[in-house]
Every structure is written in C-alpha cells, then in structure tokens.
Amino acid sequence: NAGVTQTPKFRILKIGQSMTLQCTQDMNHNYMYWYRQDPGMGLKLIYYSVGAGITDKGEVPNGYNVSRSTTEDFPLRLELAAPSQTSVYFCAGSGAEDTQYFGPGTRLTVL
Amino acid sequence: QQQVKQSPQSLIVQKGGISIINCAYENTAFDYFPWYQQFPGKGPALLIAIRPDVSEKKEGRFTISFNKSAKQFSLHIMDSQPGDSATYFCAATAGDDKIIFGKGTRLHILP
C-alpha cells in the first residue's frame, strides 16, 4: 500500500493562475481532508469529505474548491492563486479508528 | 470551545532528559486524544493516542498522561534522543468528522 500520495511535491504559481493539487489514497478510507500549514503554525483544515460525493468546508475554505467523485481521489483546486495561499498543503485520510494518515505534502509558492 | 491549547511553542532538552509537552481542551465531548510527530519536509504521523477511560498510556519512551477532571493531557518523552527532534502536535476529536489540532511544539534535543 502506498498510503496517501500527493502530487506535485513543489509548485510555483503566478498570481491569478489556477492549479489542482492531487491526492490519492489506497487505504479505502471514507474520510479525507485537506490542510494547510504555514511556517511555524499548526494545521488548518480547508475542506473535508466523509465519502464519495460528499464534501464540506473546514476552517479556511475561501479560495479553494474540492470534489470527491471516487473514494480514492480528493483533489484540491485553487482558482485564482494569491500570495496568501503560499503554504504547505497536506492531504490526509482516515478510517473508522480516528487516526489520520497524512501524505508527504505539496509546497506551493505564489509569486 | 473547539480549541486545543498546546504549550510550549518550542522546547530544547538535553540528550537523555525528559521532554514534556502539555495540552488543554474545553470540549468535554472530545473522546480521542492523539499525538502526531512531524519531521521537517514530511507529513505528520500518529505517534501515540489515548481515550479518556485511562489516565496513562505508555509506548516505549513515549507516555501520554491524561487528566480528565482538569481537561489536560501531556506527552512525556523519556531519555530524549536527537532523533526525537521534530514538531509535535496534540489533537482531539469528538468522534465526528473533524480532528482539532494544537498549534504544535518544536522540540530540539541537544546531542
């Protein structure tokens, strides 16, 4: 099992560009999450999903969108990139046991 | 009420010493308290977790102490080693969809 994988590892965007951060899990987790982590800060929940076709906002959803068409995939979309979205983005999945399994992260810089 | 307050923000401990990180919460509905460990450039990973029906859980050099009446829990790392240098996050969940993370503690073990 690869667990939770994220692509790309690094990305530089210009202001106003859009991109999709990919997240895939092979652990058959129903729950999936997107977090952002700013330097020296904790994890802030952007969006989450409790199953295919169901998504909900977290603490900081503005400027982002998600979809969950399959159990395995949970992409995060940035439509109009802004410098405030410079961060490290983590995708995570969890099953019935409450443990969250994190991917390796995507480091995004918006210039 | 949904917050988990974590302290200290950073901690320096001599090799062989005891590292102690504290967390406090308000929401009495929380019923699962995990600790996550994050190394630079990596995603957080579950280290140890406790449920409120026990006051202590030990796994190797890592111990969680839990005080339900005070709504506090702490992580103790015995015989701290340079390899333990990482950021540690406490967290809590009420068994619903989301987990609430503390802001993290950057631990540095001096060789």
PDB file of C-alpha atoms in Angstrom:
ATOM      1  CA  ASN A   1       0.000   0.000   0.000  1.00  0.00           C
ATOM      2  CA  ALA A   2       1.289   3.439  -0.925  1.00  0.00           C
ATOM      3  CA  GLY A   3      -0.992   5.099   1.654  1.00  0.00           C
ATOM      4  CA  VAL A   4      -1.750   8.723   0.813  1.00  0.00           C
ATOM      5  CA  THR A   5       0.083  10.195  -2.163  1.00  0.00           C
ATOM      6  CA  GLN A   6       0.176  13.817  -3.253  1.00  0.00           C
ATOM      7  CA  THR A   7       1.330  15.489  -6.432  1.00  0.00           C
ATOM      8  CA  PRO A   8       3.124  17.685  -7.194  1.00  0.00           C
ATOM      9  CA  LYS A   9       5.732  17.945  -4.419  1.00  0.00           C
ATOM     10  CA  PHE A  10       6.561  21.541  -5.271  1.00  0.00           C
ATOM     11  CA  ARG A  11       4.917  24.220  -7.391  1.00  0.00           C
ATOM     12  CA  ILE A  12       5.409  27.897  -8.075  1.00  0.00           C
ATOM     13  CA  LEU A  13       2.402  29.828  -9.341  1.00  0.00           C
ATOM     14  CA  LYS A  14       1.935  33.373 -10.515  1.00  0.00           C
ATOM     15  CA  ILE A  15      -0.830  35.477  -9.002  1.00  0.00           C
ATOM     16  CA  GLY A  16      -4.133  34.692 -10.694  1.00  0.00           C
ATOM     17  CA  GLN A  17      -3.116  31.292 -12.049  1.00  0.00           C
ATOM     18  CA  SER A  18      -5.038  28.183 -11.163  1.00  0.00           C
ATOM     19  CA  MET A  19      -3.965  24.677 -10.330  1.00  0.00           C
ATOM     20  CA  THR A  20      -5.144  21.398  -8.873  1.00  0.00           C
ATOM     21  CA  LEU A  21      -3.360  19.594  -6.075  1.00  0.00           C
ATOM     22  CA  GLN A  22      -3.856  15.867  -6.423  1.00  0.00           C
ATOM     23  CA  CYS A  23      -4.441  13.459  -3.549  1.00  0.00           C
ATOM     24  CA  THR A  24      -4.963   9.722  -3.844  1.00  0.00           C
ATOM     25  CA  GLN A  25      -5.287   7.074  -1.159  1.00  0.00           C
ATOM     26  CA  ASP A  26      -5.320   3.296  -1.436  1.00  0.00           C
ATOM     27  CA  MET A  27      -6.380   2.549   2.138  1.00  0.00           C
ATOM     28  CA  ASN A  28     -10.125   2.585   1.378  1.00  0.00           C
ATOM     29  CA  HIS A  29     -10.634   5.465   3.785  1.00  0.00           C
ATOM     30  CA  ASN A  30     -14.034   7.097   3.754  1.00  0.00           C
ATOM     31  CA  TYR A  31     -12.787  10.299   5.337  1.00  0.00           C
ATOM     32  CA  MET A  32     -10.371  12.592   3.552  1.00  0.00           C
ATOM     33  CA  TYR A  33      -9.050  16.026   4.485  1.00  0.00           C
ATOM     34  CA  TRP A  34      -7.080  18.938   3.127  1.00  0.00           C
ATOM     35  CA  TYR A  35      -4.958  21.035   5.476  1.00  0.00           C
ATOM     36  CA  ARG A  36      -2.600  23.923   5.011  1.00  0.00           C
ATOM     37  CA  GLN A  37       0.399  24.506   7.231  1.00  0.00           C
ATOM     38  CA  ASP A  38       2.039  27.900   7.325  1.00  0.00           C
ATOM     39  CA  PRO A  39       5.596  28.291   8.697  1.00  0.00           C
ATOM     40  CA  GLY A  40       5.683  27.828  12.451  1.00  0.00           C
ATOM     41  CA  MET A  41       1.946  27.327  12.550  1.00  0.00           C
ATOM     42  CA  GLY A  42      -0.326  24.396  13.092  1.00  0.00           C
ATOM     43  CA  LEU A  43      -2.619  22.666  10.659  1.00  0.00           C
ATOM     44  CA  LYS A  44      -5.677  24.470   9.374  1.00  0.00           C
ATOM     45  CA  LEU A  45      -8.487  22.438   7.837  1.00  0.00           C
ATOM     46  CA  ILE A  46      -9.520  23.649   4.383  1.00  0.00           C
ATOM     47  CA  TYR A  47     -12.081  21.066   3.257  1.00  0.00           C
ATOM     48  CA  TYR A  48     -13.020  17.537   4.158  1.00  0.00           C
ATOM     49  CA  SER A  49     -15.086  14.684   2.811  1.00  0.00           C
ATOM     50  CA  VAL A  50     -16.880  11.847   4.579  1.00  0.00           C
ATOM     51  CA  GLY A  51     -17.353   9.812   1.426  1.00  0.00           C
ATOM     52  CA  ALA A  52     -17.610   9.942  -2.340  1.00  0.00           C
ATOM     53  CA  GLY A  53     -19.893  12.762  -3.445  1.00  0.00           C
ATOM     54  CA  ILE A  54     -19.868  14.497  -0.046  1.00  0.00           C
ATOM     55  CA  THR A  55     -17.674  17.451   0.834  1.00  0.00           C
ATOM     56  CA  ASP A  56     -17.797  20.143   3.483  1.00  0.00           C
ATOM     57  CA  LYS A  57     -15.951  23.311   4.419  1.00  0.00           C
ATOM     58  CA  GLY A  58     -13.351  23.439   7.113  1.00  0.00           C
ATOM     59  CA  GLU A  59     -11.835  26.403   8.913  1.00  0.00           C
ATOM     60  CA  VAL A  60     -10.263  28.191   5.908  1.00  0.00           C
ATOM     61  CA  PRO A  61     -12.137  27.254   2.684  1.00  0.00           C
ATOM     62  CA  ASN A  62     -12.054  30.606   0.878  1.00  0.00           C
ATOM     63  CA  GLY A  63     -10.154  30.480  -2.400  1.00  0.00           C
ATOM     64  CA  TYR A  64     -10.321  26.699  -2.666  1.00  0.00           C
ATOM     65  CA  ASN A  65     -12.648  24.068  -4.061  1.00  0.00           C
ATOM     66  CA  VAL A  66     -12.750  20.297  -3.799  1.00  0.00           C
ATOM     67  CA  SER A  67     -14.520  17.363  -5.341  1.00  0.00           C
ATOM     68  CA  ARG A  68     -14.809  13.697  -4.357  1.00  0.00           C
ATOM     69  CA  SER A  69     -16.024  11.628  -7.269  1.00  0.00           C
ATOM     70  CA  THR A  70     -14.342   8.432  -6.032  1.00  0.00           C
ATOM     71  CA  THR A  71     -13.283   7.047  -2.661  1.00  0.00           C
ATOM     72  CA  GLU A  72      -9.635   7.177  -3.719  1.00  0.00           C
ATOM     73  CA  ASP A  73      -9.266  10.724  -5.040  1.00  0.00           C
ATOM     74  CA  PHE A  74      -9.762  14.095  -3.368  1.00  0.00           C
ATOM     75  CA  PRO A  75      -8.289  16.920  -5.481  1.00  0.00           C
ATOM     76  CA  LEU A  76      -7.984  20.483  -4.204  1.00  0.00           C
ATOM     77  CA  ARG A  77      -8.474  23.291  -6.714  1.00  0.00           C
ATOM     78  CA  LEU A  78      -7.076  26.822  -6.456  1.00  0.00           C
ATOM     79  CA  GLU A  79      -8.866  29.021  -8.951  1.00  0.00           C
ATOM     80  CA  LEU A  80      -7.157  32.411  -8.624  1.00  0.00           C
ATOM     81  CA  ALA A  81      -3.900  31.982  -6.773  1.00  0.00           C
ATOM     82  CA  ALA A  82      -2.977  34.683  -4.277  1.00  0.00           C
ATOM     83  CA  PRO A  83       0.233  35.195  -2.256  1.00  0.00           C
ATOM     84  CA  SER A  84      -1.750  34.379   0.900  1.00  0.00           C
ATOM     85  CA  GLN A  85      -2.097  30.820  -0.422  1.00  0.00           C
ATOM     86  CA  THR A  86       1.639  30.240  -0.207  1.00  0.00           C
ATOM     87  CA  SER A  87       1.835  27.301   2.169  1.00  0.00           C
ATOM     88  CA  VAL A  88       2.432  23.593   2.514  1.00  0.00           C
ATOM     89  CA  TYR A  89      -0.665  21.575   1.756  1.00  0.00           C
ATOM     90  CA  PHE A  90      -1.318  18.188   3.306  1.00  0.00           C
ATOM     91  CA  CYS A  91      -3.936  15.666   2.342  1.00  0.00           C
ATOM     92  CA  ALA A  92      -4.988  13.056   4.888  1.00  0.00           C
ATOM     93  CA  GLY A  93      -7.295  10.095   5.079  1.00  0.00           C
ATOM     94  CA  SER A  94      -8.850   8.240   7.960  1.00  0.00           C
ATOM     95  CA  GLY A  95     -10.995   5.227   8.574  1.00  0.00           C
ATOM     96  CA  ALA A  96     -13.100   4.129  11.485  1.00  0.00           C
ATOM     97  CA  GLU A  97     -10.265   4.270  14.007  1.00  0.00           C
ATOM     98  CA  ASP A  98      -9.926   8.082  14.025  1.00  0.00           C
ATOM     99  CA  THR A  99      -6.248   8.006  13.047  1.00  0.00           C
ATOM    100  CA  GLN A 100      -5.384  10.359  10.216  1.00  0.00           C
ATOM    101  CA  TYR A 101      -2.773   9.273   7.698  1.00  0.00           C
ATOM    102  CA  PHE A 102      -1.056  12.172   6.018  1.00  0.00           C
ATOM    103  CA  GLY A 103       0.510  12.462   2.611  1.00  0.00           C
ATOM    104  CA  PRO A 104       4.003  13.942   2.121  1.00  0.00           C
ATOM    105  CA  GLY A 105       2.694  17.410   1.302  1.00  0.00           C
ATOM    106  CA  THR A 106       2.797  19.891  -1.577  1.00  0.00           C
ATOM    107  CA  ARG A 107       4.868  23.042  -1.112  1.00  0.00           C
ATOM    108  CA  LEU A 108       3.180  25.874  -3.016  1.00  0.00           C
ATOM    109  CA  THR A 109       4.602  29.329  -3.603  1.00  0.00           C
ATOM    110  CA  VAL A 110       2.520  32.073  -5.190  1.00  0.00           C
ATOM    111  CA  LEU A 111       4.502  34.999  -6.567  1.00  0.00           C
TER     112      LEU A 111
ATOM    113  CA  GLN B   1     -14.583  25.643  22.921  1.00  0.00           C
ATOM    114  CA  GLN B   2     -13.271  23.728  19.920  1.00  0.00           C
ATOM    115  CA  GLN B   3      -9.672  24.755  20.577  1.00  0.00           C
ATOM    116  CA  VAL B   4      -6.832  22.628  21.840  1.00  0.00           C
ATOM    117  CA  LYS B   5      -4.199  24.785  23.526  1.00  0.00           C
ATOM    118  CA  GLN B   6      -0.657  23.466  23.334  1.00  0.00           C
ATOM    119  CA  SER B   7       2.476  24.595  25.164  1.00  0.00           C
ATOM    120  CA  PRO B   8       5.307  25.317  24.964  1.00  0.00           C
ATOM    121  CA  GLN B   9       5.712  26.562  21.418  1.00  0.00           C
ATOM    122  CA  SER B  10       9.319  25.389  21.392  1.00  0.00           C
ATOM    123  CA  LEU B  11      11.403  23.234  23.690  1.00  0.00           C
ATOM    124  CA  ILE B  12      15.093  22.435  23.995  1.00  0.00           C
ATOM    125  CA  VAL B  13      16.123  19.380  26.017  1.00  0.00           C
ATOM    126  CA  GLN B  14      19.466  17.759  26.654  1.00  0.00           C
ATOM    127  CA  LYS B  15      20.007  14.254  25.347  1.00  0.00           C
ATOM    128  CA  GLY B  16      18.815  11.778  27.937  1.00  0.00           C
ATOM    129  CA  GLY B  17      16.434  14.248  29.530  1.00  0.00           C
ATOM    130  CA  ILE B  18      12.649  14.222  29.732  1.00  0.00           C
ATOM    131  CA  SER B  19      10.654  16.255  27.231  1.00  0.00           C
ATOM    132  CA  ILE B  20       7.193  17.342  28.352  1.00  0.00           C
ATOM    133  CA  ILE B  21       4.547  18.946  26.144  1.00  0.00           C
ATOM    134  CA  ASN B  22       1.185  19.985  27.526  1.00  0.00           C
ATOM    135  CA  CYS B  23      -2.258  20.409  26.021  1.00  0.00           C
ATOM    136  CA  ALA B  24      -5.585  21.617  27.361  1.00  0.00           C
ATOM    137  CA  TYR B  25      -9.091  21.469  25.966  1.00  0.00           C
ATOM    138  CA  GLU B  26     -12.571  22.724  26.803  1.00  0.00           C
ATOM    139  CA  ASN B  27     -14.937  20.488  24.871  1.00  0.00           C
ATOM    140  CA  THR B  28     -15.967  17.619  27.152  1.00  0.00           C
ATOM    141  CA  ALA B  29     -17.300  15.732  24.121  1.00  0.00           C
ATOM    142  CA  PHE B  30     -13.741  15.003  22.963  1.00  0.00           C
ATOM    143  CA  ASP B  31     -13.122  11.275  23.340  1.00  0.00           C
ATOM    144  CA  TYR B  32      -9.893  10.606  21.466  1.00  0.00           C
ATOM    145  CA  PHE B  33      -6.583  12.382  22.018  1.00  0.00           C
ATOM    146  CA  PRO B  34      -3.773  11.575  19.575  1.00  0.00           C
ATOM    147  CA  TRP B  35      -0.283  12.987  19.340  1.00  0.00           C
ATOM    148  CA  TYR B  36       1.328  13.442  15.948  1.00  0.00           C
ATOM    149  CA  GLN B  37       5.026  13.742  15.173  1.00  0.00           C
ATOM    150  CA  GLN B  38       6.269  15.684  12.155  1.00  0.00           C
ATOM    151  CA  PHE B  39       9.809  15.712  10.810  1.00  0.00           C
ATOM    152  CA  PRO B  40      10.947  18.533   8.500  1.00  0.00           C
ATOM    153  CA  GLY B  41       9.661  18.074   4.965  1.00  0.00           C
ATOM    154  CA  LYS B  42       7.305  15.257   5.955  1.00  0.00           C
ATOM    155  CA  GLY B  43       3.653  14.932   6.812  1.00  0.00           C
ATOM    156  CA  PRO B  44       2.551  14.395  10.417  1.00  0.00           C
ATOM    157  CA  ALA B  45       2.350  10.795  11.586  1.00  0.00           C
ATOM    158  CA  LEU B  46       0.498   9.309  14.527  1.00  0.00           C
ATOM    159  CA  LEU B  47       2.817   8.765  17.484  1.00  0.00           C
ATOM    160  CA  ILE B  48       0.554   7.658  20.318  1.00  0.00           C
ATOM    161  CA  ALA B  49      -3.073   8.177  21.314  1.00  0.00           C
ATOM    162  CA  ILE B  50      -5.304   7.829  24.350  1.00  0.00           C
ATOM    163  CA  ARG B  51      -9.001   7.638  25.155  1.00  0.00           C
ATOM    164  CA  PRO B  52     -10.361   9.229  28.353  1.00  0.00           C
ATOM    165  CA  ASP B  53     -11.142   5.948  30.080  1.00  0.00           C
ATOM    166  CA  VAL B  54      -7.471   5.606  31.091  1.00  0.00           C
ATOM    167  CA  SER B  55      -5.160   8.087  32.815  1.00  0.00           C
ATOM    168  CA  GLU B  56      -1.924   6.987  31.194  1.00  0.00           C
ATOM    169  CA  LYS B  57      -0.677   5.178  28.112  1.00  0.00           C
ATOM    170  CA  LYS B  58       2.902   4.188  27.507  1.00  0.00           C
ATOM    171  CA  GLU B  59       4.583   3.063  24.311  1.00  0.00           C
ATOM    172  CA  GLY B  60       8.313   2.671  24.637  1.00  0.00           C
ATOM    173  CA  ARG B  61       9.812   6.006  25.681  1.00  0.00           C
ATOM    174  CA  PHE B  62       6.584   7.886  24.940  1.00  0.00           C
ATOM    175  CA  THR B  63       3.854   8.328  27.566  1.00  0.00           C
ATOM    176  CA  ILE B  64       0.582  10.210  27.480  1.00  0.00           C
ATOM    177  CA  SER B  65      -0.758  11.381  30.832  1.00  0.00           C
ATOM    178  CA  PHE B  66      -4.437  12.293  30.836  1.00  0.00           C
ATOM    179  CA  ASN B  67      -6.300  14.286  33.490  1.00  0.00           C
ATOM    180  CA  LYS B  68      -9.992  14.229  32.667  1.00  0.00           C
ATOM    181  CA  SER B  69     -11.112  16.494  35.513  1.00  0.00           C
ATOM    182  CA  ALA B  70      -8.567  19.171  34.593  1.00  0.00           C
ATOM    183  CA  LYS B  71      -9.186  18.646  30.852  1.00  0.00           C
ATOM    184  CA  GLN B  72      -5.475  18.384  30.254  1.00  0.00           C
ATOM    185  CA  PHE B  73      -3.177  15.843  28.678  1.00  0.00           C
ATOM    186  CA  SER B  74       0.547  15.741  28.147  1.00  0.00           C
ATOM    187  CA  LEU B  75       3.229  13.901  26.235  1.00  0.00           C
ATOM    188  CA  HIS B  76       6.345  12.756  28.061  1.00  0.00           C
ATOM    189  CA  ILE B  77       9.396  11.602  26.123  1.00  0.00           C
ATOM    190  CA  MET B  78      11.788   9.758  28.394  1.00  0.00           C
ATOM    191  CA  ASP B  79      15.523   9.507  27.641  1.00  0.00           C
ATOM    192  CA  SER B  80      15.089  12.036  24.817  1.00  0.00           C
ATOM    193  CA  GLN B  81      17.308  11.429  21.788  1.00  0.00           C
ATOM    194  CA  PRO B  82      18.451  13.710  18.951  1.00  0.00           C
ATOM    195  CA  GLY B  83      16.275  11.626  16.616  1.00  0.00           C
ATOM    196  CA  ASP B  84      13.234  12.806  18.579  1.00  0.00           C
ATOM    197  CA  SER B  85      13.832  16.352  17.328  1.00  0.00           C
ATOM    198  CA  ALA B  86      10.626  17.169  15.473  1.00  0.00           C
ATOM    199  CA  THR B  87       7.397  19.121  15.743  1.00  0.00           C
ATOM    200  CA  TYR B  88       4.745  17.521  17.931  1.00  0.00           C
ATOM    201  CA  PHE B  89       1.028  18.193  17.646  1.00  0.00           C
ATOM    202  CA  CYS B  90      -1.583  17.234  20.172  1.00  0.00           C
ATOM    203  CA  ALA B  91      -5.103  16.779  18.881  1.00  0.00           C
ATOM    204  CA  ALA B  92      -8.612  15.910  19.960  1.00  0.00           C
ATOM    205  CA  THR B  93     -11.745  14.636  18.314  1.00  0.00           C
ATOM    206  CA  ALA B  94     -15.293  14.003  19.410  1.00  0.00           C
ATOM    207  CA  GLY B  95     -15.739  11.050  17.098  1.00  0.00           C
ATOM    208  CA  ASP B  96     -17.295  13.236  14.446  1.00  0.00           C
ATOM    209  CA  ASP B  97     -15.764  14.162  11.125  1.00  0.00           C
ATOM    210  CA  LYS B  98     -13.034  16.523  12.228  1.00  0.00           C
ATOM    211  CA  ILE B  99      -9.952  16.491  14.421  1.00  0.00           C
ATOM    212  CA  ILE B 100      -8.780  19.612  16.216  1.00  0.00           C
ATOM    213  CA  PHE B 101      -5.010  20.140  16.305  1.00  0.00           C
ATOM    214  CA  GLY B 102      -2.925  22.168  18.699  1.00  0.00           C
ATOM    215  CA  LYS B 103      -0.502  24.693  17.199  1.00  0.00           C
ATOM    216  CA  GLY B 104       2.493  22.409  17.652  1.00  0.00           C
ATOM    217  CA  THR B 105       5.699  22.295  19.679  1.00  0.00           C
ATOM    218  CA  ARG B 106       9.106  22.340  18.023  1.00  0.00           C
ATOM    219  CA  LEU B 107      11.318  20.036  20.054  1.00  0.00           C
ATOM    220  CA  HIS B 108      15.090  20.110  19.747  1.00  0.00           C
ATOM    221  CA  ILE B 109      17.223  17.573  21.566  1.00  0.00           C
ATOM    222  CA  LEU B 110      20.807  18.675  22.139  1.00  0.00           C
ATOM    223  CA  PRO B 111      23.386  15.955  21.443  1.00  0.00           C
TER     224      PRO B 111
END
